[in-house]
Coordinates of C-alpha atoms in Angstrom, one line a residue:
X212 CA -124.5 183.7 132.3
X213 CA -121.5 182.6 130.3
X214 CA -119.2 184.3 132.8
X215 CA -120.9 182.4 135.7
X216 CA -120.6 179.1 133.9
X217 CA -116.9 179.7 133.0
X218 CA -116.2 180.6 136.6
X219 CA -117.9 177.4 137.9
X220 CA -115.9 175.3 135.4
X221 CA -112.6 176.9 136.5
X222 CA -113.4 176.5 140.2
X223 CA -114.6 172.9 139.8
X224 CA -111.6 171.8 137.7
X225 CA -109.2 173.4 140.2
X226 CA -110.8 171.7 143.1
X227 CA -110.8 168.3 141.3
X228 CA -107.2 168.7 140.4
X229 CA -106.4 169.4 144.1
X230 CA -108.2 166.2 145.1
X231 CA -107.0 164.0 142.3
X232 CA -103.3 164.5 143.1
X233 CA -103.6 161.9 146.0
X234 CA -105.1 158.9 144.3
X235 CA -102.6 156.0 144.3
X236 CA -100.3 157.7 146.8
X237 CA -98.8 155.6 149.6
X238 CA -97.1 156.6 152.8
X239 CA -95.6 155.5 156.1
X240 CA -95.8 157.2 159.4
X241 CA -95.3 157.5 163.1
X242 CA -98.2 157.7 165.7
X243 CA -97.7 159.3 169.2
X244 CA -100.5 159.7 171.7
X245 CA -102.4 158.8 174.8
X246 CA -105.4 156.5 175.4
X247 CA -107.4 157.1 178.5
X248 CA -109.4 154.0 179.3
X249 CA -113.1 154.7 179.9
X250 CA -114.3 151.0 180.5
X251 CA -112.3 148.5 182.4
X252 CA -110.2 147.9 185.5
X253 CA -108.3 150.7 187.1
X254 CA -108.8 153.4 184.4
X255 CA -105.2 153.6 183.1
X256 CA -104.1 156.1 180.6
X257 CA -101.6 154.5 178.2
X258 CA -98.9 156.5 176.4
X259 CA -99.1 155.2 172.8
X260 CA -96.4 154.8 170.2
X261 CA -96.9 153.1 166.8
X262 CA -96.5 153.1 163.1
X263 CA -98.8 153.6 160.1
X264 CA -98.9 152.4 156.5
X265 CA -101.4 154.2 154.3
X266 CA -102.7 154.1 150.7
X267 CA -105.1 156.4 148.9
X268 CA -107.4 154.0 147.1
X269 CA -109.3 156.8 145.4
X270 CA -109.4 160.6 145.4
X271 CA -111.4 160.6 148.7
X272 CA -110.8 157.2 150.3
X273 CA -107.6 156.4 152.2
X274 CA -106.8 153.0 153.8
X275 CA -104.6 153.0 156.8
X276 CA -103.0 150.2 158.8
X277 CA -102.1 151.3 162.3
X278 CA -99.9 149.3 164.8
X279 CA -99.9 150.8 168.2
X280 CA -98.4 149.8 171.6
X281 CA -99.6 151.2 174.8
X282 CA -97.0 151.5 177.5
X283 CA -97.8 150.1 181.0
X284 CA -99.9 152.2 183.4
X285 CA -101.5 150.8 186.5
X286 CA -100.3 147.3 185.5
X287 CA -102.0 147.5 182.1
X288 CA -100.4 147.6 178.7
X289 CA -102.0 147.3 175.3
X290 CA -101.3 146.5 171.6
X291 CA -103.6 147.0 168.7
X292 CA -103.5 146.5 164.9
X293 CA -106.3 148.1 163.1
X294 CA -107.2 148.6 159.4
X295 CA -109.0 151.9 159.0
X296 CA -110.9 153.7 156.2
X297 CA -110.6 157.5 156.1
X298 CA -113.0 159.6 154.0
X299 CA -110.8 162.6 153.1
X300 CA -112.7 165.9 152.9
X301 CA -110.6 168.7 151.5
X302 CA -111.3 171.9 153.4
X303 CA -108.5 174.1 151.9
X304 CA -105.3 173.6 150.0
X305 CA -103.4 170.9 151.9
X306 CA -105.9 170.6 154.8
X307 CA -108.3 167.7 155.2
X308 CA -110.8 166.6 157.7
X309 CA -111.8 162.9 157.8
X310 CA -114.2 160.6 159.6
X311 CA -112.7 157.2 160.1
X312 CA -113.8 153.7 161.0
X313 CA -111.8 150.5 161.5
X314 CA -111.5 146.9 162.6
X315 CA -108.7 144.9 164.0
X316 CA -107.0 142.9 166.7
X317 CA -106.1 144.0 170.3
X318 CA -104.2 142.6 173.1
X319 CA -104.5 143.7 176.8
X320 CA -101.7 142.7 179.2
X321 CA -102.9 142.9 182.8
X322 CA -100.7 142.5 185.9
X323 CA -97.1 141.6 186.5
X324 CA -95.1 138.4 186.8
X325 CA -96.9 135.1 187.5
X326 CA -100.2 136.9 188.1
X327 CA -100.3 138.5 184.7
X328 CA -102.9 137.8 182.0
X329 CA -103.1 138.4 178.3
X330 CA -106.5 139.0 176.7
X331 CA -106.9 139.0 172.9
X332 CA -109.8 141.1 171.7
X333 CA -111.6 142.2 168.6
X334 CA -111.1 146.0 168.1
X335 CA -113.6 148.4 166.5
X336 CA -112.9 152.1 166.3
X337 CA -114.6 155.2 165.0
X338 CA -113.4 158.7 165.1
X339 CA -112.4 162.0 163.4
X340 CA -109.1 163.2 162.2
X341 CA -107.5 166.2 160.5
X342 CA -104.4 166.4 158.4
X343 CA -102.2 169.2 157.1
X344 CA -99.8 168.6 154.2
X345 CA -96.6 170.6 154.7
X346 CA -95.4 169.5 151.3
X347 CA -96.3 166.9 148.7
X348 CA -94.3 164.3 150.8
X349 CA -94.8 165.3 154.4
X350 CA -98.0 165.6 156.5
X351 CA -99.0 165.8 160.1
X352 CA -102.4 165.0 161.6
X353 CA -104.4 164.6 164.8
X354 CA -107.0 161.9 165.4
X355 CA -109.5 161.3 168.1
X356 CA -111.1 157.9 168.3
X357 CA -113.4 155.7 170.3
X358 CA -111.6 152.3 170.4
X359 CA -113.8 149.5 171.7
X360 CA -112.3 146.2 172.9
X361 CA -114.6 144.0 175.0
X362 CA -114.5 145.2 178.6
X363 CA -111.8 147.8 177.7
X364 CA -113.0 150.9 175.7
X365 CA -110.6 153.8 175.3
X366 CA -110.4 157.3 173.8
X367 CA -107.1 157.5 172.0
X368 CA -105.9 160.9 170.9
X369 CA -103.0 160.5 168.4
X370 CA -100.6 162.8 166.6
X371 CA -99.3 161.3 163.4
X372 CA -96.5 162.2 161.0
X373 CA -96.5 160.8 157.5
X374 CA -94.0 160.6 154.7
X375 CA -95.8 160.1 151.4
X376 CA -94.4 158.7 148.2

């Protein structure tokens, strides 16, 4: 019985140390991806490029601010700025799975020239991501989201690369 308790204490303290090393850590990153539109005119698929600022508020909760621009496809381009909450679930040393949810601002640019229109929209997104830490300062991840803007829902798939400090 004592051996079992000692084994549990060692395992739990090791796993807590692995999770605790990230509290208070900040980072910056690059987002690259595509966003097929599933609701809206013309069904464009925008190539996305953006940036990220992140902060680990607790051992398990990470806050991320994403700024992404969608390049023009079928006369539609997008921009969104979202604040997301990631619940980091450690699966193994340096590998995390996380559900995410966020709110923000979105802009949809439709058309060209004098016939173009800009639509400002509230953005809500939910999704799932995974991250692998190559070192204590560098990580790469993949996120899949459902991004809702009124009359313009999309399914962004994003690769992200982060430098943590």
